[in-house]
Amino acid sequence: AAPYLHPAEFSTLLLLLLGTNTIARFLLSEYKLVKRKAEAMAKAIHADRGNINHRGNHNKTDVKRDEEGQLGVFTAYEMFEYRIDYYFSTSKWAKVALLLGFTFVLIAVGAGLLAVSLEDHSISNAVWIAWTYVADPGTHADAPAGFFIRLISFSITVGGMLIFALMIGIISEYIGDKVDELKKGKSRIIESDHTVILGWNDKSLAIIQQIALANESEGGGTIVVLADEDKDELESKLASAIQSIENPLQLLGTEVIFRSGNPLMECELRRVSANTARSVVALSLDDLDPDEADSNMVRQVMALKAFDEFGGNDCHVVVEVNDVDNQELFALV
């Protein structure tokens, strides 16, 4: 009769094979990519050296040679650093995938060694024991007697401690990045019937005061400022104006929200919900001459008109014009 394979054993082996196949296919694709890059760079360097020799140019070219005297384009460590940096910068899940990969390899290798050493040779039991060693460092204290088994248990436990340290670091970094992103004003504004101020100059605080006075009869309102400046600096200027001894700025129930970004970009206009705003005030920059500032304001109006979601809105738009002779330009756009 054919030997009977317990369902738990079959399921565990299937999961191990699937995980191993996934990792192997990824490593194989990376190997093929590295090989193509090495061949392409070697050809480019050989061609460049040939051109230099033909021109008689004696400039030094930094190349590396291996022990056999062949042209070495890059080292394995340099390529490893490059690929890790590439995945970390292009995918937010790269660190999680790397952590899961390390965990799987540690459990799979440890379970394989434990299955050979244990009396029942059960792969499912060995995988479970390896997981407990990874998840709980104190579990390895109950390992069966024997130097080899305890050495395996100790190694898996140390690897598990490193994995959980990496996991805590990844979680802490993710939370820190999210907090920094919120502090920099990168989140979307969810408001309607509010006032959007695009840009910031010396007239901004006075405009905020006038809008606050207009909103007082309605119990206050919301003003969203989108400017290509640091959010903390803008909030500091507003706080200084409110705490001023002479003519302090009074918000009168109006809430002022700052966001950092380029007002000319459609994605930034969408981020401050310009399509649901009651009014939009566009302000020019202080450090530009009148014609250049008006030209920038024309671009701002065109950006608002190109914003499809803003086109059907009955929003009032007020644009600062520095030179009255340029008023006709705004009528044309």
mmCIF file with all atom_site columns, N, CA, C and O in Angstrom, residues 115-139:
data_model
loop_
_atom_site.group_PDB
_atom_site.id
_atom_site.type_symbol
_atom_site.label_atom_id
_atom_site.label_alt_id
_atom_site.label_comp_id
_atom_site.label_asym_id
_atom_site.label_entity_id
_atom_site.label_seq_id
_atom_site.pdbx_PDB_ins_code
_atom_site.Cartn_x
_atom_site.Cartn_y
_atom_site.Cartn_z
_atom_site.occupancy
_atom_site.B_iso_or_equiv
_atom_site.pdbx_formal_charge
_atom_site.auth_seq_id
_atom_site.auth_comp_id
_atom_site.auth_asym_id
_atom_site.auth_atom_id
_atom_site.pdbx_PDB_model_num
ATOM 1   N N  . ALA A 1 115 ? 13.024 18.955 11.690 1.00 0.00 ? 115 ALA A N  1
ATOM 2   C CA . ALA A 1 115 ? 12.343 17.730 11.252 1.00 0.00 ? 115 ALA A CA 1
ATOM 3   C C  . ALA A 1 115 ? 13.311 16.561 11.177 1.00 0.00 ? 115 ALA A C  1
ATOM 4   O O  . ALA A 1 115 ? 12.945 15.413 11.468 1.00 0.00 ? 115 ALA A O  1
ATOM 5   N N  . VAL A 1 116 ? 14.545 16.832 10.791 1.00 0.00 ? 116 VAL A N  1
ATOM 6   C CA . VAL A 1 116 ? 15.554 15.765 10.735 1.00 0.00 ? 116 VAL A CA 1
ATOM 7   C C  . VAL A 1 116 ? 15.946 15.322 12.131 1.00 0.00 ? 116 VAL A C  1
ATOM 8   O O  . VAL A 1 116 ? 16.210 14.133 12.379 1.00 0.00 ? 116 VAL A O  1
ATOM 9   N N  . SER A 1 117 ? 15.943 16.261 13.080 1.00 0.00 ? 117 SER A N  1
ATOM 10  C CA . SER A 1 117 ? 16.431 15.962 14.426 1.00 0.00 ? 117 SER A CA 1
ATOM 11  C C  . SER A 1 117 ? 15.353 15.387 15.335 1.00 0.00 ? 117 SER A C  1
ATOM 12  O O  . SER A 1 117 ? 15.672 14.632 16.262 1.00 0.00 ? 117 SER A O  1
ATOM 13  N N  . LEU A 1 118 ? 14.087 15.750 15.118 1.00 0.00 ? 118 LEU A N  1
ATOM 14  C CA . LEU A 1 118 ? 13.014 15.281 15.988 1.00 0.00 ? 118 LEU A CA 1
ATOM 15  C C  . LEU A 1 118 ? 12.723 13.806 15.748 1.00 0.00 ? 118 LEU A C  1
ATOM 16  O O  . LEU A 1 118 ? 12.962 13.268 14.660 1.00 0.00 ? 118 LEU A O  1
ATOM 17  N N  . GLU A 1 119 ? 12.138 13.175 16.768 1.00 0.00 ? 119 GLU A N  1
ATOM 18  C CA . GLU A 1 119 ? 11.878 11.736 16.674 1.00 0.00 ? 119 GLU A CA 1
ATOM 19  C C  . GLU A 1 119 ? 10.758 11.416 15.687 1.00 0.00 ? 119 GLU A C  1
ATOM 20  O O  . GLU A 1 119 ? 10.829 10.425 14.965 1.00 0.00 ? 119 GLU A O  1
ATOM 21  N N  . ASP A 1 120 ? 9.701  12.245 15.653 1.00 0.00 ? 120 ASP A N  1
ATOM 22  C CA . ASP A 1 120 ? 8.570  11.936 14.764 1.00 0.00 ? 120 ASP A CA 1
ATOM 23  C C  . ASP A 1 120 ? 8.820  12.373 13.321 1.00 0.00 ? 120 ASP A C  1
ATOM 24  O O  . ASP A 1 120 ? 8.066  11.995 12.427 1.00 0.00 ? 120 ASP A O  1
ATOM 25  N N  . HIS A 1 121 ? 9.837  13.208 13.070 1.00 0.00 ? 121 HIS A N  1
ATOM 26  C CA . HIS A 1 121 ? 10.180 13.703 11.730 1.00 0.00 ? 121 HIS A CA 1
ATOM 27  C C  . HIS A 1 121 ? 8.973  14.363 11.042 1.00 0.00 ? 121 HIS A C  1
ATOM 28  O O  . HIS A 1 121 ? 8.844  14.330 9.815  1.00 0.00 ? 121 HIS A O  1
ATOM 29  N N  . SER A 1 122 ? 8.096  14.970 11.818 1.00 0.00 ? 122 SER A N  1
ATOM 30  C CA . SER A 1 122 ? 6.910  15.632 11.271 1.00 0.00 ? 122 SER A CA 1
ATOM 31  C C  . SER A 1 122 ? 7.270  17.044 10.825 1.00 0.00 ? 122 SER A C  1
ATOM 32  O O  . SER A 1 122 ? 7.744  17.859 11.637 1.00 0.00 ? 122 SER A O  1
ATOM 33  N N  . ILE A 1 123 ? 7.036  17.336 9.556  1.00 0.00 ? 123 ILE A N  1
ATOM 34  C CA . ILE A 1 123 ? 7.379  18.658 9.035  1.00 0.00 ? 123 ILE A CA 1
ATOM 35  C C  . ILE A 1 123 ? 6.419  19.718 9.570  1.00 0.00 ? 123 ILE A C  1
ATOM 36  O O  . ILE A 1 123 ? 6.816  20.850 9.850  1.00 0.00 ? 123 ILE A O  1
ATOM 37  N N  . SER A 1 124 ? 5.132  19.355 9.721  1.00 0.00 ? 124 SER A N  1
ATOM 38  C CA . SER A 1 124 ? 4.169  20.328 10.252 1.00 0.00 ? 124 SER A CA 1
ATOM 39  C C  . SER A 1 124 ? 4.487  20.674 11.695 1.00 0.00 ? 124 SER A C  1
ATOM 40  O O  . SER A 1 124 ? 4.416  21.848 12.099 1.00 0.00 ? 124 SER A O  1
ATOM 41  N N  . ASN A 1 125 ? 4.844  19.664 12.491 1.00 0.00 ? 125 ASN A N  1
ATOM 42  C CA . ASN A 1 125 ? 5.225  19.909 13.874 1.00 0.00 ? 125 ASN A CA 1
ATOM 43  C C  . ASN A 1 125 ? 6.505  20.731 13.952 1.00 0.00 ? 125 ASN A C  1
ATOM 44  O O  . ASN A 1 125 ? 6.635  21.638 14.783 1.00 0.00 ? 125 ASN A O  1
ATOM 45  N N  . ALA A 1 126 ? 7.442  20.453 13.061 1.00 0.00 ? 126 ALA A N  1
ATOM 46  C CA . ALA A 1 126 ? 8.709  21.201 13.052 1.00 0.00 ? 126 ALA A CA 1
ATOM 47  C C  . ALA A 1 126 ? 8.484  22.655 12.662 1.00 0.00 ? 126 ALA A C  1
ATOM 48  O O  . ALA A 1 126 ? 9.110  23.566 13.231 1.00 0.00 ? 126 ALA A O  1
ATOM 49  N N  . VAL A 1 127 ? 7.591  22.900 11.697 1.00 0.00 ? 127 VAL A N  1
ATOM 50  C CA . VAL A 1 127 ? 7.292  24.285 11.293 1.00 0.00 ? 127 VAL A CA 1
ATOM 51  C C  . VAL A 1 127 ? 6.657  25.037 12.445 1.00 0.00 ? 127 VAL A C  1
ATOM 52  O O  . VAL A 1 127 ? 6.987  26.206 12.705 1.00 0.00 ? 127 VAL A O  1
ATOM 53  N N  . TRP A 1 128 ? 5.731  24.381 13.156 1.00 0.00 ? 128 TRP A N  1
ATOM 54  C CA . TRP A 1 128 ? 5.089  25.048 14.289 1.00 0.00 ? 128 TRP A CA 1
ATOM 55  C C  . TRP A 1 128 ? 6.093  25.376 15.389 1.00 0.00 ? 128 TRP A C  1
ATOM 56  O O  . TRP A 1 128 ? 6.078  26.462 15.970 1.00 0.00 ? 128 TRP A O  1
ATOM 57  N N  . ILE A 1 129 ? 6.987  24.421 15.687 1.00 0.00 ? 129 ILE A N  1
ATOM 58  C CA . ILE A 1 129 ? 7.998  24.662 16.717 1.00 0.00 ? 129 ILE A CA 1
ATOM 59  C C  . ILE A 1 129 ? 8.926  25.808 16.292 1.00 0.00 ? 129 ILE A C  1
ATOM 60  O O  . ILE A 1 129 ? 9.273  26.683 17.095 1.00 0.00 ? 129 ILE A O  1
ATOM 61  N N  . ALA A 1 130 ? 9.316  25.828 15.013 1.00 0.00 ? 130 ALA A N  1
ATOM 62  C CA . ALA A 1 130 ? 10.184 26.908 14.526 1.00 0.00 ? 130 ALA A CA 1
ATOM 63  C C  . ALA A 1 130 ? 9.487  28.253 14.640 1.00 0.00 ? 130 ALA A C  1
ATOM 64  O O  . ALA A 1 130 ? 10.111 29.261 15.002 1.00 0.00 ? 130 ALA A O  1
ATOM 65  N N  . TRP A 1 131 ? 8.183  28.284 14.354 1.00 0.00 ? 131 TRP A N  1
ATOM 66  C CA . TRP A 1 131 ? 7.439  29.546 14.464 1.00 0.00 ? 131 TRP A CA 1
ATOM 67  C C  . TRP A 1 131 ? 7.375  30.015 15.914 1.00 0.00 ? 131 TRP A C  1
ATOM 68  O O  . TRP A 1 131 ? 7.515  31.212 16.187 1.00 0.00 ? 131 TRP A O  1
ATOM 69  N N  . THR A 1 132 ? 7.172  29.098 16.841 1.00 0.00 ? 132 THR A N  1
ATOM 70  C CA . THR A 1 132 ? 7.132  29.501 18.251 1.00 0.00 ? 132 THR A CA 1
ATOM 71  C C  . THR A 1 132 ? 8.477  30.040 18.709 1.00 0.00 ? 132 THR A C  1
ATOM 72  O O  . THR A 1 132 ? 8.542  30.974 19.517 1.00 0.00 ? 132 THR A O  1
ATOM 73  N N  . TYR A 1 133 ? 9.567  29.470 18.194 1.00 0.00 ? 133 TYR A N  1
ATOM 74  C CA . TYR A 1 133 ? 10.888 30.002 18.531 1.00 0.00 ? 133 TYR A CA 1
ATOM 75  C C  . TYR A 1 133 ? 11.065 31.420 17.990 1.00 0.00 ? 133 TYR A C  1
ATOM 76  O O  . TYR A 1 133 ? 11.692 32.269 18.637 1.00 0.00 ? 133 TYR A O  1
ATOM 77  N N  . VAL A 1 134 ? 10.534 31.674 16.794 1.00 0.00 ? 134 VAL A N  1
ATOM 78  C CA . VAL A 1 134 ? 10.648 33.010 16.198 1.00 0.00 ? 134 VAL A CA 1
ATOM 79  C C  . VAL A 1 134 ? 9.770  34.009 16.933 1.00 0.00 ? 134 VAL A C  1
ATOM 80  O O  . VAL A 1 134 ? 10.186 35.135 17.221 1.00 0.00 ? 134 VAL A O  1
ATOM 81  N N  . ALA A 1 135 ? 8.524  33.600 17.254 1.00 0.00 ? 135 ALA A N  1
ATOM 82  C CA . ALA A 1 135 ? 7.563  34.525 17.853 1.00 0.00 ? 135 ALA A CA 1
ATOM 83  C C  . ALA A 1 135 ? 7.812  34.763 19.333 1.00 0.00 ? 135 ALA A C  1
ATOM 84  O O  . ALA A 1 135 ? 7.559  35.856 19.840 1.00 0.00 ? 135 ALA A O  1
ATOM 85  N N  . ASP A 1 136 ? 8.301  33.758 20.040 1.00 0.00 ? 136 ASP A N  1
ATOM 86  C CA . ASP A 1 136 ? 8.502  33.868 21.482 1.00 0.00 ? 136 ASP A CA 1
ATOM 87  C C  . ASP A 1 136 ? 9.895  33.358 21.837 1.00 0.00 ? 136 ASP A C  1
ATOM 88  O O  . ASP A 1 136 ? 10.138 32.149 21.845 1.00 0.00 ? 136 ASP A O  1
ATOM 89  N N  . PRO A 1 137 ? 10.841 34.241 22.129 1.00 0.00 ? 137 PRO A N  1
ATOM 90  C CA . PRO A 1 137 ? 12.217 33.805 22.411 1.00 0.00 ? 137 PRO A CA 1
ATOM 91  C C  . PRO A 1 137 ? 12.319 32.850 23.599 1.00 0.00 ? 137 PRO A C  1
ATOM 92  O O  . PRO A 1 137 ? 13.234 32.028 23.655 1.00 0.00 ? 137 PRO A O  1
ATOM 93  N N  . GLY A 1 138 ? 11.381 32.925 24.553 1.00 0.00 ? 138 GLY A N  1
ATOM 94  C CA . GLY A 1 138 ? 11.482 32.060 25.725 1.00 0.00 ? 138 GLY A CA 1
ATOM 95  C C  . GLY A 1 138 ? 11.112 30.619 25.451 1.00 0.00 ? 138 GLY A C  1
ATOM 96  O O  . GLY A 1 138 ? 11.401 29.743 26.280 1.00 0.00 ? 138 GLY A O  1
ATOM 97  N N  . THR A 1 139 ? 10.503 30.349 24.294 1.00 0.00 ? 139 THR A N  1
ATOM 98  C CA . THR A 1 139 ? 10.061 28.991 23.991 1.00 0.00 ? 139 THR A CA 1
ATOM 99  C C  . THR A 1 139 ? 11.231 28.033 23.823 1.00 0.00 ? 139 THR A C  1
ATOM 100 O O  . THR A 1 139 ? 11.106 26.830 24.101 1.00 0.00 ? 139 THR A O  1
#
